Amino acid sequence: MIDTQKSPIPVFTATLALIRNRPSYFAVNLIFEAYFMVMRIVPGLILQRFFDALTDAAPAAVNLWSLLALMVGVEISRMVSNVLGAWGGAKVRNVSSSLLRKNVVQAIFRKPGAQALPVATGDIITRLDDDAADFGDFPTWTP
C-alpha cells in the first residue's frame, strides 16, 4: 500500500508562496486597502477644521469652501482606493484559488489510473471548491 499522507505545509509558508505567485496583484491590494484605511482619519480632521472655521478659531488661509472641496476630494480618492483595493483582492483570491485547484487536479492525474483516491468524491469536490477558495483568501487578510 502506498502512503498518501504527507506532512502539512505551514500556513505562513503556503501564504507566502501564493503571494510570490503574483506579487503585483498582492501589491495593488495591499497599497489601496492600506490607503483606504488610513484615509478614514482625514474626514475627521477636515471636519474639525470646518467647525473651527465656523467659530472663527481657524487660521485665515483656510475657508469653508476650500475645506468642502478638500472633503469631496478625499472622499473621491477613498472611493477610488476602495474599488482598486477590491479589484486587487479579487485578483489575488481568484488567481490563488485557481492555482490551488490546478495543483490538486494535476496531483490526482499523476496517480496511477487503477489507484483509488484516499477520500470520498464529495470530500474532493468540497476541497476543490470551498477549501481552495478559503485558502486563496489568506493573502488578502494581511492588510
Steps between C-alpha positions, in 0.01 A plus 500: 500500500625846413521757779296801388548704818749784468603752760285813482644826369502778761237765425755783499721320247208418272364855523841642405508262204161630386619860531819423305291347220353840400662770715365787291137414582588469866681837490199672343273352764737591785566857388142600430347325800758662731436839338126453545545417870734791569277745316217429744673743735510793257125582490503543878793739480328697224178519698697626800640782287153565357348549843800707607436722199135536597604632841777723358770301680678399180792661317397761244636303200241222519138575420188287501496445123857372491421260785191380317702449181767315698234277657351415160846426359590274792175307473542453125855373553372262769234364262757446225736338750224272622415388145864439407567318827197278441618433144847403624349279771273324250795438268706356788214274612414377150859437390593330828198270516536414129864409553410279796224326304734443206766350728248266668361379166851446362590299810191283446590443134856398593363203697480164324160446340415191705583659833200635690509837668534480879188712569139507383406676177284756683793590722719562194236728347474695827877536516518620141224755557484629856842418642690640201289817509555543875873450471513739205354767732792486746731746318225763491460492878845648563417869439 
